[in-house]
Coordinates of C-alpha atoms and ligand atoms in Angstrom, one line a residue:
M1 CA -63.7 -14.6 53.1
F2 CA -60.8 -16.6 51.9
I3 CA -58.2 -17.3 54.7
D4 CA -55.4 -19.9 54.6
G5 CA -56.9 -21.7 51.7
K6 CA -60.5 -21.9 53.0
W7 CA -63.7 -20.0 52.3
V8 CA -64.8 -18.9 55.8
D9 CA -67.3 -16.8 57.7
A10 CA -66.4 -13.8 59.8
H11 CA -65.4 -14.6 63.5
S12 CA -68.4 -12.6 64.5
G13 CA -70.8 -14.6 62.2
K14 CA -72.0 -11.2 60.8
S15 CA -72.6 -10.6 57.1
F16 CA -73.8 -7.8 54.9
D17 CA -75.8 -7.6 51.7
V18 CA -74.6 -6.6 48.3
T19 CA -77.1 -4.8 46.0
N20 CA -77.4 -4.1 42.3
P21 CA -77.0 -0.3 41.8
A22 CA -79.4 -0.4 38.8
T23 CA -82.2 -2.2 40.5
G24 CA -81.7 -2.2 44.2
E25 CA -82.0 -6.0 44.1
V26 CA -80.0 -7.9 46.7
L27 CA -77.4 -10.1 44.9
G28 CA -76.0 -11.9 47.8
S29 CA -74.3 -11.4 51.2
V30 CA -70.7 -11.7 52.3
P31 CA -69.0 -11.9 55.7
A32 CA -68.6 -8.7 57.6
G33 CA -65.0 -9.1 58.5
A34 CA -63.4 -7.2 61.5
S35 CA -59.9 -6.9 63.1
E36 CA -59.6 -10.5 64.2
D37 CA -60.4 -11.7 60.7
A38 CA -57.7 -9.4 59.2
V39 CA -55.2 -10.6 61.8
A40 CA -56.0 -14.2 60.8
A41 CA -55.4 -13.3 57.2
V42 CA -52.1 -11.7 58.0
D43 CA -51.2 -14.8 60.1
A44 CA -51.8 -17.0 57.0
A45 CA -49.9 -14.7 54.6
H46 CA -47.0 -14.5 57.1
A47 CA -46.8 -18.2 57.6
S48 CA -46.8 -19.1 53.9
F49 CA -44.3 -16.4 52.9
S50 CA -41.1 -18.4 53.3
E51 CA -42.3 -21.3 51.1
W52 CA -43.9 -19.2 48.5
S53 CA -41.0 -16.8 48.1
N54 CA -38.7 -19.8 47.6
T55 CA -40.7 -21.1 44.7
T56 CA -39.0 -20.5 41.4
P57 CA -40.1 -17.6 39.2
Y58 CA -40.9 -20.2 36.6
E59 CA -43.4 -21.9 39.0
R60 CA -45.0 -18.6 39.9
S61 CA -45.2 -17.7 36.2
R62 CA -46.9 -21.0 35.4
L63 CA -49.6 -20.4 38.1
L64 CA -50.2 -16.9 36.8
Y65 CA -50.4 -18.1 33.3
R66 CA -53.0 -20.7 34.4
A67 CA -55.0 -17.9 36.2
W68 CA -54.9 -15.9 32.9
E69 CA -56.3 -18.9 31.0
L70 CA -59.1 -19.4 33.6
M71 CA -60.0 -15.7 33.7
N72 CA -60.4 -15.7 29.9
E73 CA -62.5 -18.9 30.0
R74 CA -64.7 -17.3 32.6
S75 CA -64.9 -13.8 31.1
E76 CA -68.6 -13.9 30.3
E77 CA -69.7 -14.9 33.8
L78 CA -67.2 -12.5 35.4
A79 CA -68.5 -9.6 33.2
E80 CA -72.1 -10.4 33.9
L81 CA -71.4 -10.5 37.6
M82 CA -69.6 -7.1 37.3
T83 CA -72.5 -5.5 35.5
A84 CA -74.9 -6.7 38.2
E85 CA -72.8 -5.7 41.1
Q86 CA -71.0 -2.5 39.8
G87 CA -73.4 -1.4 37.1
K88 CA -71.2 -0.7 34.1
P89 CA -72.6 -1.8 30.7
L90 CA -71.9 -5.4 29.8
K91 CA -69.6 -4.4 26.9
A92 CA -67.5 -2.3 29.2
A93 CA -67.4 -5.1 31.8
R94 CA -66.2 -7.5 29.2
A95 CA -63.4 -5.0 28.3
E96 CA -62.5 -4.8 32.0
V97 CA -62.2 -8.6 32.4
K98 CA -59.9 -8.6 29.4
Y99 CA -57.8 -5.8 30.9
A100 CA -57.7 -7.6 34.2
A101 CA -56.5 -10.8 32.6
D102 CA -53.8 -8.8 30.7
F103 CA -52.1 -8.1 34.0
L104 CA -51.9 -11.8 34.8
I105 CA -50.1 -12.7 31.5
W106 CA -47.9 -9.6 31.7
F107 CA -46.7 -10.4 35.1
A108 CA -46.4 -14.1 34.4
E109 CA -43.8 -13.0 31.9
E110 CA -42.2 -10.3 34.1
A111 CA -41.7 -12.9 36.9
K112 CA -39.0 -14.4 34.9
R113 CA -37.2 -11.1 34.2
V114 CA -36.4 -10.1 37.7
T115 CA -32.6 -10.0 37.6
G116 CA -29.7 -8.5 39.6
E117 CA -26.4 -6.9 39.1
W118 CA -22.8 -8.0 39.4
I119 CA -20.9 -4.9 40.4
P120 CA -17.1 -4.5 40.3
S121 CA -15.3 -3.6 43.5
Q122 CA -12.3 -1.3 44.1
R123 CA -10.8 -4.2 46.1
P124 CA -9.3 -7.2 44.1
D125 CA -10.5 -9.6 46.8
Q126 CA -14.1 -8.4 46.9
R127 CA -17.1 -9.1 44.7
F128 CA -20.5 -7.3 44.9
L129 CA -23.9 -8.6 44.0
A130 CA -27.2 -6.7 44.1
V131 CA -30.4 -8.8 43.8
K132 CA -34.1 -8.2 44.1
V133 CA -36.1 -10.1 46.7
P134 CA -39.8 -10.0 47.5
V135 CA -40.8 -7.3 50.1
G136 CA -42.8 -9.8 52.2
V137 CA -46.5 -9.8 53.1
V138 CA -48.5 -7.3 51.0
A139 CA -51.7 -5.7 52.2
A140 CA -54.0 -4.5 49.3
I141 CA -57.1 -2.3 49.4
T142 CA -59.1 -1.9 46.2
P143 CA -62.0 0.3 44.9
W144 CA -65.3 -0.6 43.4
N145 CA -65.1 1.2 40.1
Y146 CA -62.9 -1.4 38.4
P147 CA -63.7 -4.3 40.7
I148 CA -61.6 -7.0 39.0
S149 CA -58.8 -5.2 37.2
M150 CA -57.8 -3.3 40.3
L151 CA -57.2 -6.6 42.0
T152 CA -55.2 -8.3 39.3
R153 CA -53.1 -5.1 38.8
K154 CA -51.9 -5.7 42.4
M155 CA -52.1 -9.5 42.7
G156 CA -50.3 -10.2 39.5
P157 CA -47.1 -8.4 40.3
A158 CA -47.2 -9.3 44.1
L159 CA -47.4 -13.0 43.3
A160 CA -44.9 -12.8 40.4
A161 CA -42.4 -11.1 42.8
G162 CA -42.9 -13.9 45.5
C163 CA -45.0 -12.0 48.0
T164 CA -48.0 -13.3 49.8
L165 CA -51.0 -11.1 50.3
V166 CA -54.1 -10.1 52.2
L167 CA -56.7 -8.0 50.3
K168 CA -59.7 -6.0 51.3
P169 CA -62.1 -5.2 48.4
A170 CA -64.5 -2.3 48.3
E171 CA -67.7 -2.9 50.3
S172 CA -69.9 -2.5 47.2
T173 CA -68.1 -5.1 45.1
P174 CA -67.0 -8.0 47.2
L175 CA -68.6 -10.6 44.9
C176 CA -66.3 -9.6 42.0
A177 CA -63.5 -10.0 44.4
K178 CA -64.6 -13.5 45.5
A179 CA -65.0 -14.6 41.8
T180 CA -61.5 -13.2 41.1
Y181 CA -60.1 -15.1 44.0
Q182 CA -61.8 -18.3 42.8
V183 CA -59.8 -17.9 39.6
F184 CA -56.5 -17.9 41.5
V185 CA -57.6 -20.8 43.8
D186 CA -58.5 -22.9 40.8
A187 CA -55.2 -22.0 39.1
G188 CA -53.5 -23.7 42.1
I189 CA -52.1 -20.8 44.2
P190 CA -51.1 -22.6 47.4
D191 CA -53.0 -22.2 50.7
G192 CA -52.2 -19.1 52.7
V193 CA -50.6 -17.2 49.8
I194 CA -53.6 -15.1 48.9
N195 CA -56.2 -14.1 51.5
L196 CA -59.4 -12.1 51.2
V197 CA -61.2 -10.1 53.9
T198 CA -64.5 -8.6 53.1
A199 CA -65.8 -5.9 55.4
A200 CA -68.7 -3.5 55.7
D201 CA -66.6 -1.2 57.8
P202 CA -63.2 -0.8 56.2
A203 CA -61.4 1.2 58.9
P204 CA -60.6 -1.6 61.4
I205 CA -59.2 -3.7 58.6
G206 CA -57.1 -0.7 57.4
D207 CA -55.8 -0.4 61.0
V208 CA -54.6 -4.0 61.0
F209 CA -53.0 -3.7 57.6
T210 CA -51.1 -0.5 58.5
G211 CA -50.3 -1.4 62.1
D212 CA -49.2 -5.1 61.9
P213 CA -45.4 -5.2 61.8
R214 CA -45.6 -8.4 59.7
V215 CA -47.1 -6.4 56.8
A216 CA -44.2 -5.1 54.8
K217 CA -46.1 -3.2 52.1
L218 CA -49.4 -1.4 51.6
T219 CA -50.9 -1.0 48.1
F220 CA -54.0 1.1 47.9
T221 CA -56.3 2.3 45.1
G222 CA -59.1 4.7 46.0
S223 CA -59.7 8.3 47.0
T224 CA -57.0 10.8 47.9
A225 CA -58.6 11.4 51.3
V226 CA -58.5 7.8 52.4
G227 CA -55.1 7.2 50.7
R228 CA -53.6 10.0 52.7
V229 CA -54.9 8.6 56.0
L230 CA -53.6 5.1 55.2
A231 CA -50.3 6.3 54.0
T232 CA -49.8 8.4 57.1
K233 CA -50.5 5.3 59.3
S234 CA -48.2 3.1 57.2
A235 CA -45.5 5.7 57.4
A236 CA -45.4 5.2 61.2
N237 CA -44.4 1.6 60.6
L238 CA -42.1 2.4 57.7
Q239 CA -44.1 0.1 55.4
R240 CA -43.4 0.4 51.7
I241 CA -46.4 2.0 50.1
S242 CA -48.0 2.6 46.8
V243 CA -51.2 4.6 46.6
E244 CA -53.1 5.2 43.3
L245 CA -55.5 8.0 44.1
G246 CA -58.0 10.4 42.5
G247 CA -57.6 12.6 39.5
H248 CA -58.9 15.8 37.8
A249 CA -57.9 15.3 34.2
P250 CA -57.7 18.1 31.7
F251 CA -58.7 17.5 28.1
I252 CA -57.2 20.1 25.9
V253 CA -58.4 20.9 22.4
F254 CA -55.8 23.0 20.6
P255 CA -57.0 25.6 18.0
D256 CA -55.6 23.4 15.1
A257 CA -57.6 20.3 16.1
D258 CA -60.7 19.0 14.4
P259 CA -63.4 20.0 16.9
V260 CA -65.8 17.3 15.8
H261 CA -63.2 14.5 16.1
A262 CA -62.1 15.9 19.5
A263 CA -65.7 16.1 20.8
K264 CA -66.4 12.5 19.7
G265 CA -63.3 11.5 21.7
A266 CA -64.4 13.5 24.7
A267 CA -67.9 11.9 24.6
A268 CA -66.5 8.4 24.3
L269 CA -64.1 8.9 27.2
K270 CA -66.1 11.0 29.7
F271 CA -69.1 8.7 29.9
L272 CA -67.2 5.4 30.2
N273 CA -68.2 3.8 33.5
A274 CA -70.7 6.7 34.0
G275 CA -67.7 9.0 34.6
Q276 CA -66.6 6.9 37.6
A277 CA -62.9 6.5 36.5
C278 CA -59.8 8.1 38.1
I279 CA -58.6 9.1 34.6
S280 CA -62.0 10.6 33.5
P281 CA -61.7 14.1 32.0
N282 CA -62.9 16.7 34.5
R283 CA -62.1 19.9 32.6
L284 CA -62.5 20.2 28.8
Y285 CA -60.5 23.2 27.6
V286 CA -61.8 24.3 24.2
P287 CA -60.6 27.4 22.3
N288 CA -63.4 30.0 21.7
S289 CA -62.9 29.6 18.0
L290 CA -64.0 26.0 18.1
S291 CA -66.4 25.9 21.0
A292 CA -69.6 26.0 19.0
A293 CA -68.7 23.0 16.8
F294 CA -67.3 21.2 19.8
E295 CA -70.3 21.7 22.0
E296 CA -72.7 20.8 19.2
T297 CA -71.1 17.5 18.5
L298 CA -70.6 16.7 22.2
C299 CA -74.3 17.4 22.9
S300 CA -75.5 15.4 20.0
R301 CA -73.3 12.4 21.1
V302 CA -74.6 12.7 24.7
D303 CA -78.2 12.9 23.4
R304 CA -77.7 9.5 21.7
L305 CA -76.4 7.9 24.9
Q306 CA -78.8 5.5 26.4
T307 CA -78.8 5.4 30.2
G308 CA -80.1 2.3 32.1
N309 CA -79.4 -1.1 33.4
G310 CA -76.0 -2.2 32.0
M311 CA -77.5 -5.7 31.1
S312 CA -79.8 -4.1 28.5
E313 CA -78.7 -4.1 24.9
G314 CA -77.7 -0.6 23.7
V315 CA -77.1 0.9 27.2
G316 CA -74.0 3.1 27.2
V317 CA -74.3 4.7 30.6
G318 CA -75.1 2.6 33.7
P319 CA -76.1 3.7 37.2
L320 CA -73.7 5.4 39.7
V321 CA -72.5 3.3 42.6
S322 CA -74.7 4.8 45.3
E323 CA -77.1 7.5 46.4
A324 CA -74.2 9.4 47.9
A325 CA -72.5 9.4 44.5
V326 CA -75.6 10.8 42.8
A327 CA -76.0 13.5 45.5
K328 CA -72.3 14.5 45.0
V329 CA -72.8 14.9 41.3
E330 CA -76.0 16.8 41.7
K331 CA -74.4 19.2 44.2
Q332 CA -71.6 20.0 41.8
V333 CA -74.0 20.6 38.9
E334 CA -76.2 22.8 41.1
D335 CA -73.2 24.9 42.2
A336 CA -72.1 25.4 38.6
R337 CA -75.6 26.3 37.5
K338 CA -75.9 28.9 40.3
K339 CA -72.6 30.4 39.3
G340 CA -73.6 30.8 35.7
A341 CA -72.9 27.5 33.9
G342 CA -75.1 26.6 30.9
V343 CA -76.7 23.2 30.9
P344 CA -77.5 22.4 27.3
I345 CA -78.2 18.7 28.1
G346 CA -78.9 16.7 31.2
G347 CA -78.2 18.2 34.6
H348 CA -80.7 16.1 36.7
R349 CA -81.3 12.8 38.3
L350 CA -83.2 10.1 36.5
T351 CA -85.9 8.8 38.8
E352 CA -88.9 7.8 36.8
G353 CA -90.0 4.3 35.8
S354 CA -87.2 1.8 35.4
Y355 CA -84.8 4.3 37.0
S356 CA -86.7 4.5 40.2
A357 CA -85.0 1.8 42.1
G358 CA -81.4 2.6 40.9
H359 CA -78.9 5.5 41.2
F360 CA -79.0 7.3 37.9
F361 CA -77.9 10.7 36.8
A362 CA -78.6 12.0 33.2
P363 CA -75.5 12.4 31.1
T364 CA -74.8 16.1 31.3
V365 CA -72.8 18.8 29.5
L366 CA -72.0 22.0 31.3
T367 CA -70.8 25.1 29.5
D368 CA -69.3 28.5 30.6
I369 CA -67.4 26.8 33.5
S370 CA -65.3 29.2 35.6
D371 CA -62.6 28.6 38.2
D372 CA -64.9 29.5 41.1
M373 CA -67.1 26.5 40.6
T374 CA -66.6 23.4 42.7
I375 CA -66.4 21.1 39.6
Y376 CA -63.4 23.1 38.4
R377 CA -61.3 21.7 41.3
E378 CA -63.1 18.6 42.7
E379 CA -63.2 15.2 41.1
T380 CA -66.8 14.6 39.9
F381 CA -66.9 10.8 39.4
G382 CA -70.1 11.1 37.5
P383 CA -71.4 11.6 33.9
V384 CA -70.8 15.3 33.6
A385 CA -68.7 17.0 31.0
P386 CA -67.7 20.6 32.0
V387 CA -66.5 22.7 29.1
I388 CA -64.2 25.7 29.7
T389 CA -63.4 28.1 26.9
Y390 CA -60.0 29.8 26.4
D391 CA -58.3 32.3 24.1
E392 CA -54.6 31.9 24.6
P393 CA -53.1 28.5 23.6
D394 CA -49.9 29.5 25.3
E395 CA -51.6 29.7 28.7
V396 CA -53.7 26.5 28.5
I397 CA -51.0 24.1 29.8
E398 CA -50.6 26.3 32.8
L399 CA -54.4 26.3 33.4
A400 CA -54.4 22.5 33.0
N401 CA -51.5 22.1 35.5
D402 CA -53.3 24.3 38.1
T403 CA -54.5 21.3 40.2
N404 CA -53.2 19.3 43.1
Y405 CA -53.9 16.1 41.1
G406 CA -51.6 14.8 38.4
L407 CA -53.0 11.5 37.1
A408 CA -54.2 11.7 33.5
A409 CA -54.3 14.5 30.8
Y410 CA -55.5 14.5 27.2
V411 CA -54.5 16.6 24.2
Y412 CA -56.0 17.0 20.8
T413 CA -53.9 18.6 18.1
R414 CA -52.8 17.8 14.5
D415 CA -49.4 19.5 15.0
I416 CA -46.6 17.3 16.3
A417 CA -44.7 20.2 17.8
V418 CA -47.8 21.3 19.8
A419 CA -48.3 17.7 20.9
M420 CA -44.7 17.3 22.0
R421 CA -44.7 20.6 23.9
A422 CA -47.9 19.7 25.7
F423 CA -46.6 16.2 26.5
E424 CA -43.5 17.8 28.1
G425 CA -45.3 20.6 29.8
L426 CA -48.1 18.7 31.5
R427 CA -47.5 17.5 35.0
F428 CA -49.4 14.3 34.8
G429 CA -48.5 10.7 35.0
I430 CA -50.4 9.5 31.9
I431 CA -51.0 11.7 28.8
G432 CA -53.2 10.7 25.8
V433 CA -52.3 12.6 22.6
N434 CA -55.3 12.2 20.3
D435 CA -55.8 9.0 22.3
V436 CA -58.7 8.4 24.7
N437 CA -57.2 5.1 26.0
P438 CA -53.6 5.7 27.0
T439 CA -53.5 2.6 29.3
S440 CA -52.4 -1.0 29.0
A441 CA -51.0 -3.7 31.4
S442 CA -47.7 -3.2 29.6
V443 CA -47.2 0.5 30.5
P444 CA -46.8 2.3 33.8
F445 CA -50.0 3.7 35.4
G446 CA -49.9 6.2 38.2
G447 CA -50.0 9.9 39.0
M448 CA -48.1 12.8 40.4
G449 CA -49.0 15.1 43.3
D450 CA -52.2 14.2 45.1
S451 CA -52.8 11.4 42.6
G452 CA -50.5 9.1 44.4
L453 CA -47.1 7.4 44.9
G454 CA -45.7 4.6 42.8
R455 CA -46.6 3.0 39.4
E456 CA -48.6 -0.1 38.6
G457 CA -48.3 -2.2 35.4
G458 CA -45.4 -2.1 32.9
H459 CA -41.9 -3.1 33.8
E460 CA -42.0 -0.8 36.8
G461 CA -45.0 -2.5 38.3
I462 CA -43.2 -5.5 39.8
N463 CA -40.5 -3.2 41.4
E464 CA -43.2 -2.0 43.9
Y465 CA -43.1 -5.5 45.4
L466 CA -39.3 -6.0 45.4
E467 CA -36.5 -4.9 47.7
T468 CA -32.8 -4.7 46.7
K469 CA -30.3 -6.8 48.7
T470 CA -26.6 -6.1 48.3
G471 CA -23.9 -8.8 49.0
G472 CA -20.3 -8.0 49.5
F473 CA -18.2 -11.1 49.1
A474 CA -14.6 -11.1 50.4
I475 CA -12.8 -13.9 48.5
Ligands
NAD1 P1 -62.5 5.1 48.7 O1 -61.2 5.7 49.1 O2 -63.7 5.5 49.4 O3 -62.4 3.5 48.9 C1 -61.4 2.7 48.3 C2 -61.1 1.6 49.2 O4 -60.7 2.0 50.5 C3 -62.4 0.7 49.5 O5 -61.9 -0.7 49.5 C4 -62.8 1.2 50.9 O6 -63.5 0.2 51.6 C5 -61.5 1.5 51.5 N1 -61.5 2.4 52.6 C6 -62.3 3.4 52.8 N2 -62.0 4.0 54.0 C7 -61.1 3.2 54.6 C8 -60.3 3.3 55.9 N3 -60.6 4.3 56.7 N4 -59.4 2.3 56.1 C9 -59.2 1.3 55.2 N5 -59.8 1.3 54.0 C10 -60.7 2.2 53.7 O7 -62.6 5.2 47.2 P2 -63.7 4.7 46.2 O8 -64.9 5.5 46.3 O9 -64.0 3.2 46.4 O10 -63.0 4.8 44.8 C11 -63.0 5.9 44.1 C12 -61.7 6.7 44.1 O11 -60.7 5.8 43.7 C13 -61.7 7.9 43.2 O12 -61.1 8.9 43.9 C14 -60.8 7.4 42.1 O13 -60.2 8.4 41.4 C15 -59.9 6.5 42.8 N6 -59.3 5.5 41.9 C16 -58.0 5.7 41.5 C17 -57.3 4.8 40.6 C18 -55.9 5.0 40.3 O14 -55.3 4.0 39.8 N7 -55.3 6.1 40.5 C19 -58.1 3.8 40.1 C20 -59.4 3.6 40.4 C21 -60.0 4.5 41.3

């Protein structure tokens, strides 16, 4: 763990192993932090807040810019570590390191653009000023599926704003978190400003983060269930919160779209990170008139996907994170099969030969999906593409909106009017129009409804770490 500028063990001396999800190999072990370690981390972040928040934005920008340079210099070693620890193919890991670094340079620049307002008063002898100040100590909790970029998406803006922080990474990817921290340390972030608590049992750490009155803000990325619990606890202390949660993205192909082009897009998007992405499509709505061509292309693309250890050349789909993740996917597929879904390709675990020690599920297409199936409502987080056919283009937006989630949605059409109406009608935070990658460090990321509160990235991202202070000056 990294507390007050030093790499330290847990107070208890306990540690836990980290394994490669493709091979079961133990990659290393990290301290099993508990409440007292989390408190020590908050102590350090609290003690360093005054000095750090009084550095100039130009100084903070310089340090973030240096971290960006170092992350780029180390991109290959970071990507290899990510593939070993999290499982995604090396090419995807390289893309994630680049995305992670993008947040550092974006917020290095945003640091210098935090301005205030000079507001006229009704009284001639009064002046008003409204300025932005850092919220204080930030507690961050991050998931395993994007184990470096989910850290920089929080650390970049928090540091740019002048906050200090304590962070708990997911228990399956603490080595990526350590390597990310080393980048910040080597960039010269002062002692105490960033603190890292690794833990096998996250709940006691979450209790410190949400219960300590010195923590001003909680930022969480993970499942809706855990986010709801943490947000409820934070609310009791009136902490500022942002929670980036789960999704259940619709992918709508309109009747005028090219079904082959749309199916290629769906295949590229759905199997990224083995489907373990919050913006992964979970419902593919295809008009009956195009379903044969769409399904044929989708299945042929899936057939060509190579599943295996992400380190091997040509592998496009890696392992899932754990046995529990495989079991969840298997359960959803079995439920759909029992209720009448077709399974033209995949639909089972991969357990033979080189798959035997890892957590693999075959890339799968399901057809004839209906609304009584679990997969129609629950996030899958696995390599399964469920196709739902429809007849009425006028009703498909309503079908797509029929979810508690509201993170990402995708639309395929060649008609600008259809695209614009879909963009306006969909209740989701991020909408890709003929675009399977509608994300970037420079645009807001976040969802509506059960997908969370707040936005990360873009100009808005830094606001999550700032408070407004008003001054009235009698002169
Ligand atoms: P998770 O909620 O199980 O875990 C996320 C983090 O919360 C981990 O660090 C975990 O250790 C911690 N955690 C779990 N229980 C806790 C508790 N009681 N107290 C404190 N911390 C606790 O989610 P996950 O399986 O790691 O991640 C997958 C989920 O994250 C999916 O639902 C996915 O959609 C979502 N996600 C959302 C975004 C987004 O930006 N909206 C991005 C990535 C992932």
